[in-house]
mmCIF file of N, CA and C in Angstrom:
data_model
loop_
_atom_site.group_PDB
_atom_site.id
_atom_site.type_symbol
_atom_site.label_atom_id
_atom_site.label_comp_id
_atom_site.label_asym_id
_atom_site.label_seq_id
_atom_site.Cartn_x
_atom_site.Cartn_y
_atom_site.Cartn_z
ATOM 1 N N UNK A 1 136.362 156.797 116.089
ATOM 2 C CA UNK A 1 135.986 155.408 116.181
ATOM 3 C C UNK A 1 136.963 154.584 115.342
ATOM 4 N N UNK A 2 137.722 153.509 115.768
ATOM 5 C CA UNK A 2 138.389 152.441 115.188
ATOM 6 C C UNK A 2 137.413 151.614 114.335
ATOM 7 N N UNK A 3 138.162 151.186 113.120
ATOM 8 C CA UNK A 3 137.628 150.631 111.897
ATOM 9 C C UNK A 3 138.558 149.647 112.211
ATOM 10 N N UNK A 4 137.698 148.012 112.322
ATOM 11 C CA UNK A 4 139.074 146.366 112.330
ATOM 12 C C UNK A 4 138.363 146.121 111.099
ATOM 13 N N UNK A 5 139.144 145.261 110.278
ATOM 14 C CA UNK A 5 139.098 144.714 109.189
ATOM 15 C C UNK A 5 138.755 143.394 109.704
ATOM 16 N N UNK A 6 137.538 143.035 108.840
ATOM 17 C CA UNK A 6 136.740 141.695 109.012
ATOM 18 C C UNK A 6 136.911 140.952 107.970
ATOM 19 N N UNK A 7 137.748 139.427 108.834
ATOM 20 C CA UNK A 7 138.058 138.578 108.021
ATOM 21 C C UNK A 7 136.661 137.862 107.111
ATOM 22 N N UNK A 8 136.727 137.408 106.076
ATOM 23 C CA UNK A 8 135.477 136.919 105.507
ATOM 24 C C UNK A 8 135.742 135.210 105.335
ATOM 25 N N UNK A 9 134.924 135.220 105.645
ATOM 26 C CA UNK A 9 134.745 133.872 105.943
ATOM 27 C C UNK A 9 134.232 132.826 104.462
ATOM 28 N N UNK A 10 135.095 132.181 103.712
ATOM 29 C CA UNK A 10 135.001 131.998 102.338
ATOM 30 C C UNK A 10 134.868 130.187 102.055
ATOM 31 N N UNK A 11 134.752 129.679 103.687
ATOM 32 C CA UNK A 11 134.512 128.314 103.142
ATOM 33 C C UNK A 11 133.446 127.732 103.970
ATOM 34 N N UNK A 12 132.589 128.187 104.749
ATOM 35 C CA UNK A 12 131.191 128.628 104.432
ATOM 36 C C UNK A 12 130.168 129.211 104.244
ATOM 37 N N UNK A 13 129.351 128.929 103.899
ATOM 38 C CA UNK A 13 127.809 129.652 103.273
ATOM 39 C C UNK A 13 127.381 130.528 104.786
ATOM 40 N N UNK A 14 127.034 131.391 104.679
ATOM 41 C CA UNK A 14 126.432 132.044 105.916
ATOM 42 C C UNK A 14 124.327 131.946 105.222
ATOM 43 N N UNK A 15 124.300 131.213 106.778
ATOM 44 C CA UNK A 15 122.723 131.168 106.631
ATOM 45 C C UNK A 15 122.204 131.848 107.312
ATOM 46 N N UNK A 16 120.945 132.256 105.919
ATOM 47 C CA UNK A 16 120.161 133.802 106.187
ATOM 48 C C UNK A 16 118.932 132.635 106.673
ATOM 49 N N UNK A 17 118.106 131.950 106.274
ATOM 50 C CA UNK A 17 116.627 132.139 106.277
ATOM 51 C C UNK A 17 116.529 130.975 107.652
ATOM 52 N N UNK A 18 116.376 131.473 108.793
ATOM 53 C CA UNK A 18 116.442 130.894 110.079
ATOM 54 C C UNK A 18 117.367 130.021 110.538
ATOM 55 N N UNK A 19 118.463 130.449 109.917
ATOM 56 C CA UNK A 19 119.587 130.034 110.290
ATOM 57 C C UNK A 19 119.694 128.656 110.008
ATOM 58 N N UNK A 20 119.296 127.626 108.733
ATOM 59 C CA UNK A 20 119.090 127.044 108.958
ATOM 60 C C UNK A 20 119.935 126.744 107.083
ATOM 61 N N UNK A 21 119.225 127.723 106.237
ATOM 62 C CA UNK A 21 119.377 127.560 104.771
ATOM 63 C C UNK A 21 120.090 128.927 104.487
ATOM 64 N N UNK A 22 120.961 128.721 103.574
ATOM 65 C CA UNK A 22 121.844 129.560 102.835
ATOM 66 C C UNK A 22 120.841 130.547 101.690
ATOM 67 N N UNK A 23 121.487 131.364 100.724
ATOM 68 C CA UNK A 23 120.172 131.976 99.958
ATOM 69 C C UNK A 23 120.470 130.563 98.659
ATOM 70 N N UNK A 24 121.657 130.212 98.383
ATOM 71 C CA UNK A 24 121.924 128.799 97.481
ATOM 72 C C UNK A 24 120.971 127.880 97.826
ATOM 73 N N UNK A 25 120.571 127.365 99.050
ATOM 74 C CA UNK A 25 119.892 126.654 98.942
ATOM 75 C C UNK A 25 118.256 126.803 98.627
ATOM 76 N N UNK A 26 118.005 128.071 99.096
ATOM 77 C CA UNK A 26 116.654 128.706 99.035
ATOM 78 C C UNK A 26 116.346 128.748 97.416
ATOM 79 N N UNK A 27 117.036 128.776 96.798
ATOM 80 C CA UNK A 27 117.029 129.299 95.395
ATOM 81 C C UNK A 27 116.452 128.152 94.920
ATOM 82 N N UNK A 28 117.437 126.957 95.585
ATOM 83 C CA UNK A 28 116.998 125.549 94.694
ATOM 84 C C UNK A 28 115.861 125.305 95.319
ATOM 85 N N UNK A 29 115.686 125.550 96.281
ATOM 86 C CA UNK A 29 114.390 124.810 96.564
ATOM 87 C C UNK A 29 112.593 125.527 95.654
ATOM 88 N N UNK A 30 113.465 127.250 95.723
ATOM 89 C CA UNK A 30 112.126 127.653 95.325
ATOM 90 C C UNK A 30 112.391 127.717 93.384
ATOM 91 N N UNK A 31 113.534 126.528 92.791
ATOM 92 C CA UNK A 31 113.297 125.761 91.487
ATOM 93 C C UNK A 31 112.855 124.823 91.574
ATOM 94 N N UNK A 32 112.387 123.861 92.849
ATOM 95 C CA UNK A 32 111.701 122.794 92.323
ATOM 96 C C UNK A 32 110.338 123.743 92.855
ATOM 97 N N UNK A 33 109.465 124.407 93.451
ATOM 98 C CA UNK A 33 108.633 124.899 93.219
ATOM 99 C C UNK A 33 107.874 125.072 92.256
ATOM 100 N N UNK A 34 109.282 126.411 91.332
ATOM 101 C CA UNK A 34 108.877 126.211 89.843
ATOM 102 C C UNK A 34 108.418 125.274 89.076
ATOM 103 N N UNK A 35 109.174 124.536 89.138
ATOM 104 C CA UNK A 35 109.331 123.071 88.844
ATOM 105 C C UNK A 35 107.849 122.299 88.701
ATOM 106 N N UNK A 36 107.277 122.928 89.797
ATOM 107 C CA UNK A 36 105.732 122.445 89.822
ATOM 108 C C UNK A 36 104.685 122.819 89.348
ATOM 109 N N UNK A 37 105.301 123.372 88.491
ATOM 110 C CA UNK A 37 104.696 124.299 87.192
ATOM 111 C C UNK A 37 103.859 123.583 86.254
ATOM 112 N N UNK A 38 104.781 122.255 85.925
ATOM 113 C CA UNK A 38 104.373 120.989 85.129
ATOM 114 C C UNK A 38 103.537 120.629 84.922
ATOM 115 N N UNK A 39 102.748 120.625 86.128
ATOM 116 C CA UNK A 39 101.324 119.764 86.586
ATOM 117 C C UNK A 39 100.262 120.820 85.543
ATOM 118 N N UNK A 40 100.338 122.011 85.391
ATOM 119 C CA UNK A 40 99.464 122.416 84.896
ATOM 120 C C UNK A 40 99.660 122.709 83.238
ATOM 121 N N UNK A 41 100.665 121.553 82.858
ATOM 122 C CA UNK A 41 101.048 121.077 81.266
ATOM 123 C C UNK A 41 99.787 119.950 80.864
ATOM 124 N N UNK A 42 99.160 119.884 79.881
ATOM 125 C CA UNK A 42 97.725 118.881 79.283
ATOM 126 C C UNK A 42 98.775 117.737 78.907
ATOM 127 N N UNK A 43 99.290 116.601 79.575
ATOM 128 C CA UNK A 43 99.613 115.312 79.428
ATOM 129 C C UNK A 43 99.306 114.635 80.534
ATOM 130 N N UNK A 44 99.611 112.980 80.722
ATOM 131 C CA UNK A 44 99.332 112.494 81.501
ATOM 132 C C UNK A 44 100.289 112.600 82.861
ATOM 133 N N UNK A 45 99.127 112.189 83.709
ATOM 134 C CA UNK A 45 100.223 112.375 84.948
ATOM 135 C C UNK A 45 101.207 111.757 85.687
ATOM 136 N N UNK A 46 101.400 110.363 84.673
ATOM 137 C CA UNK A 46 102.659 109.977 85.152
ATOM 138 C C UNK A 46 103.946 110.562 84.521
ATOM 139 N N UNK A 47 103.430 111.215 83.433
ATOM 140 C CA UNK A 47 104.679 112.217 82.608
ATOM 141 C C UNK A 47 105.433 112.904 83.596
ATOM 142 N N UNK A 48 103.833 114.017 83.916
ATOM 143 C CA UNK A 48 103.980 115.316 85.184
ATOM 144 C C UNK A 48 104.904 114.454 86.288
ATOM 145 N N UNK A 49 104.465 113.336 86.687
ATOM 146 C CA UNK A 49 105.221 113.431 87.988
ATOM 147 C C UNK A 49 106.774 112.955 87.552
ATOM 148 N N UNK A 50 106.614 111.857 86.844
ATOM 149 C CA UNK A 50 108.430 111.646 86.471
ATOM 150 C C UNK A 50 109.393 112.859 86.246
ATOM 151 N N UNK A 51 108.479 113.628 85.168
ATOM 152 C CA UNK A 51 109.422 115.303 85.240
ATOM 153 C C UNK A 51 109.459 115.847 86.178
ATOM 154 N N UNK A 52 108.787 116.074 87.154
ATOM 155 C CA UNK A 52 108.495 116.977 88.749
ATOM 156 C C UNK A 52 110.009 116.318 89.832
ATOM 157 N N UNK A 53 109.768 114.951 89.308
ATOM 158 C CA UNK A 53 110.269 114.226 90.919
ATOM 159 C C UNK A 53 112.088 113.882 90.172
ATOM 160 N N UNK A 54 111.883 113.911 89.178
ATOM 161 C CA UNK A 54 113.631 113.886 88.416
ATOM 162 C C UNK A 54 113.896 115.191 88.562
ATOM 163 N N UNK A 55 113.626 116.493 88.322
ATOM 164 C CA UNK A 55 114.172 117.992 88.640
ATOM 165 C C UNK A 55 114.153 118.167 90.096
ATOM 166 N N UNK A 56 113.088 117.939 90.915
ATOM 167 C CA UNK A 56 113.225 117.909 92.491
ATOM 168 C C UNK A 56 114.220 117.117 92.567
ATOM 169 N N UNK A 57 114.541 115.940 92.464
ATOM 170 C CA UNK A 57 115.463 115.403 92.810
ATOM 171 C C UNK A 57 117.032 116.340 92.555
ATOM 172 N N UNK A 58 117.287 116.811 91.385
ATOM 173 C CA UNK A 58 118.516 117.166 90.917
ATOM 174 C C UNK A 58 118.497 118.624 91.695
ATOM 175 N N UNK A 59 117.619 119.144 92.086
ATOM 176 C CA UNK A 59 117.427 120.541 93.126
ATOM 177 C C UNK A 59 117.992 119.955 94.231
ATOM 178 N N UNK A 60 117.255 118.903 94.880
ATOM 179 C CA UNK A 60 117.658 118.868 96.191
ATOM 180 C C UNK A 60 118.954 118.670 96.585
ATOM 181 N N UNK A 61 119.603 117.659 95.708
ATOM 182 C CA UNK A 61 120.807 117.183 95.757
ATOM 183 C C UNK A 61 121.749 118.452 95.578
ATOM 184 N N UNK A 62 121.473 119.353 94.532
ATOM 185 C CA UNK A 62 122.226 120.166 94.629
ATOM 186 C C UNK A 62 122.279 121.295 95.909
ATOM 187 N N UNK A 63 121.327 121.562 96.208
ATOM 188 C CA UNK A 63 120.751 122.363 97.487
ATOM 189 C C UNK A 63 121.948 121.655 98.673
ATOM 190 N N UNK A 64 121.674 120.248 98.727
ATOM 191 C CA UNK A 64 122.194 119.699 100.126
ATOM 192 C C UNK A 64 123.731 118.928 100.371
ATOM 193 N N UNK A 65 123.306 118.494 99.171
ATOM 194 C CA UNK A 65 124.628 117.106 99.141
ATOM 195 C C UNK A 65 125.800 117.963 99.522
ATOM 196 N N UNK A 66 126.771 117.650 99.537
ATOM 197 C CA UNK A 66 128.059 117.931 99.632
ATOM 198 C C UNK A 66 129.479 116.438 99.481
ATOM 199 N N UNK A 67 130.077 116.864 98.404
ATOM 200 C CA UNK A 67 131.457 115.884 98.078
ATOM 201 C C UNK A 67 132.743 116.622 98.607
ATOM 202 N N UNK A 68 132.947 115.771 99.232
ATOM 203 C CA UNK A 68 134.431 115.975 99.856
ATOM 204 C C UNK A 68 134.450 117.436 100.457
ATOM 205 N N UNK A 69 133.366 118.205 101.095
ATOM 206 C CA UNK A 69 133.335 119.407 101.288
ATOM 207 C C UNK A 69 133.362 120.253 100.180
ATOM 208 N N UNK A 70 132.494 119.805 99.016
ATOM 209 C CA UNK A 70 132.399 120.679 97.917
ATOM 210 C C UNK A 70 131.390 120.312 97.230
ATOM 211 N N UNK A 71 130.059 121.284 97.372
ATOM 212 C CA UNK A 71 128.802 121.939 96.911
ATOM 213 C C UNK A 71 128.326 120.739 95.731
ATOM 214 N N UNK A 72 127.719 120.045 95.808
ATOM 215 C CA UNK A 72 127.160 119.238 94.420
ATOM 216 C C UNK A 72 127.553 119.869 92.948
ATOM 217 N N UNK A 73 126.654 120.881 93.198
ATOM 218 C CA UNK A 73 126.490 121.961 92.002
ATOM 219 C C UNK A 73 127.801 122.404 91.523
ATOM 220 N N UNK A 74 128.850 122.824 92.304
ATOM 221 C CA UNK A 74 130.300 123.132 92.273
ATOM 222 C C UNK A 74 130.937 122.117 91.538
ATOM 223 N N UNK A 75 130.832 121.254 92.284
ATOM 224 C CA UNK A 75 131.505 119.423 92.025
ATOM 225 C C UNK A 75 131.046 119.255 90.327
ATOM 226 N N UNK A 76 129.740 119.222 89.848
ATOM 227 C CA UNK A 76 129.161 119.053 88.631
ATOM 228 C C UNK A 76 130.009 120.366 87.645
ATOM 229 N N UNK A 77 129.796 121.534 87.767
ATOM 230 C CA UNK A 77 130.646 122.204 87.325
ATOM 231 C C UNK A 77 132.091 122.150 86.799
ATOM 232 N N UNK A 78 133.035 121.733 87.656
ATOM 233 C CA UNK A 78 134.121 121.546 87.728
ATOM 234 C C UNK A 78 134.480 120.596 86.647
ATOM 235 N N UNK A 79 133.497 119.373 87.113
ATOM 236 C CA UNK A 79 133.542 118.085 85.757
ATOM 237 C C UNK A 79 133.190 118.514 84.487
ATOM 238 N N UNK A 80 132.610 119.035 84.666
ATOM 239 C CA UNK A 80 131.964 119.906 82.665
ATOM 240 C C UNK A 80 133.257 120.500 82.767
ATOM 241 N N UNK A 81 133.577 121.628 83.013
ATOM 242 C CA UNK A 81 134.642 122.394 82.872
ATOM 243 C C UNK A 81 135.990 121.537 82.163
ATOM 244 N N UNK A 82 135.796 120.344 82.874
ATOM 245 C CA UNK A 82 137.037 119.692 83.272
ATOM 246 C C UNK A 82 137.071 118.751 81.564
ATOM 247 N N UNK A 83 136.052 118.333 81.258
ATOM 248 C CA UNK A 83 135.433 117.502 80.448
ATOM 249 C C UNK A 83 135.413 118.385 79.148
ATOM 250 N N UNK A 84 135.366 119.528 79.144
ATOM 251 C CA UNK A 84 135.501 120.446 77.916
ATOM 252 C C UNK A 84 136.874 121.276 77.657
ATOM 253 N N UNK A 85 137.431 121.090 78.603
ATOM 254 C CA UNK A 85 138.589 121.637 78.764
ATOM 255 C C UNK A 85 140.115 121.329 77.617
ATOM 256 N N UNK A 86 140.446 122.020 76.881
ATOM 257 C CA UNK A 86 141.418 121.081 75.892
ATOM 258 C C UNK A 86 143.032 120.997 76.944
ATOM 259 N N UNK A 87 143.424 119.688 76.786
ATOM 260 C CA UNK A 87 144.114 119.252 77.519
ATOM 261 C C UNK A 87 145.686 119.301 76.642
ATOM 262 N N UNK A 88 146.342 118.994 77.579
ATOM 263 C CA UNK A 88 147.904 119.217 76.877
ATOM 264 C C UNK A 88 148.617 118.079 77.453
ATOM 265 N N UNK A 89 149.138 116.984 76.547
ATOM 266 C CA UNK A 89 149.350 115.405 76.931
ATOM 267 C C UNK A 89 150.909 115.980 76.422
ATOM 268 N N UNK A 90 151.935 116.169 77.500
ATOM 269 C CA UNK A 90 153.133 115.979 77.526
ATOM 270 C C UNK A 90 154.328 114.729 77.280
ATOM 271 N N UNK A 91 155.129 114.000 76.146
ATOM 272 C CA UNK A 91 155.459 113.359 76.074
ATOM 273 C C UNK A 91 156.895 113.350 76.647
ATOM 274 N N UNK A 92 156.930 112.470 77.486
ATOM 275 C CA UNK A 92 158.770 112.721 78.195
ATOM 276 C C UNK A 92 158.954 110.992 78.223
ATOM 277 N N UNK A 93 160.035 111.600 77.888
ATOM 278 C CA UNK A 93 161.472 109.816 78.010
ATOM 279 C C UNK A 93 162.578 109.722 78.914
#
C-alpha cells in the first residue's frame, strides 16, 4: 500500500463539533459557562451580572472575532508580547 504525505493545513482551524466550531472556540465558550459560576457568589446581582456579561463578553470575542485574519486571542497576545518586549532603538546619520 502507498503512503502520500498530507499536506496540513495551518491557516485554518479544522471544525470538530458539527462542523460548525473549532475545539478553540468550544473551550471559550464552555469559559463563559464557567464563568457562570458567579451567580452562586453571596453579593448583589448587579455585581454577578456585570462580572458574568464583561468575561462572556471577552470569551466571545475571543472565540469569534477575527483581525486582519488573525484570532482575537492571537492578536491580544502578540501586543503583550510586543509591549513587554525590550526593544533596540538604532541610531543612524
Amino acid at each position: 500500500m502507498k503512503v502520500y504525505k498530507i499536506p496540513f493545513d495551518i491557516k485554518h482551524e479544522e471544525k470538530i463539533f458539527g462542523g460548525y466550531l473549532s475545539l478553540r472556540q468550544v473551550l471559550y465558550l464552555l469559559l463563559i459557562i464557567l464563568t457562570a459560576g458567579v451567580f452562586f457568589i453571596n453579593v448583589q446581582m448587579w455585581v454577578k451580572l456585570t462580572i458574568f456579561c464583561s468575561f462572556a463578553l471577552i470569551f466571545l470575542s475571543f472565540a469569534f472575532i477575527k483581525i486582519q485574519e488573525t484570532r482575537l486571542d492571537l492578536y491580544v497576545v502578540n501586543i503583550i508580547k510586543y509591549l513587554f518586549r525590550k526593544k533596540r532603538y538604532q541610531f543612524e546619520r
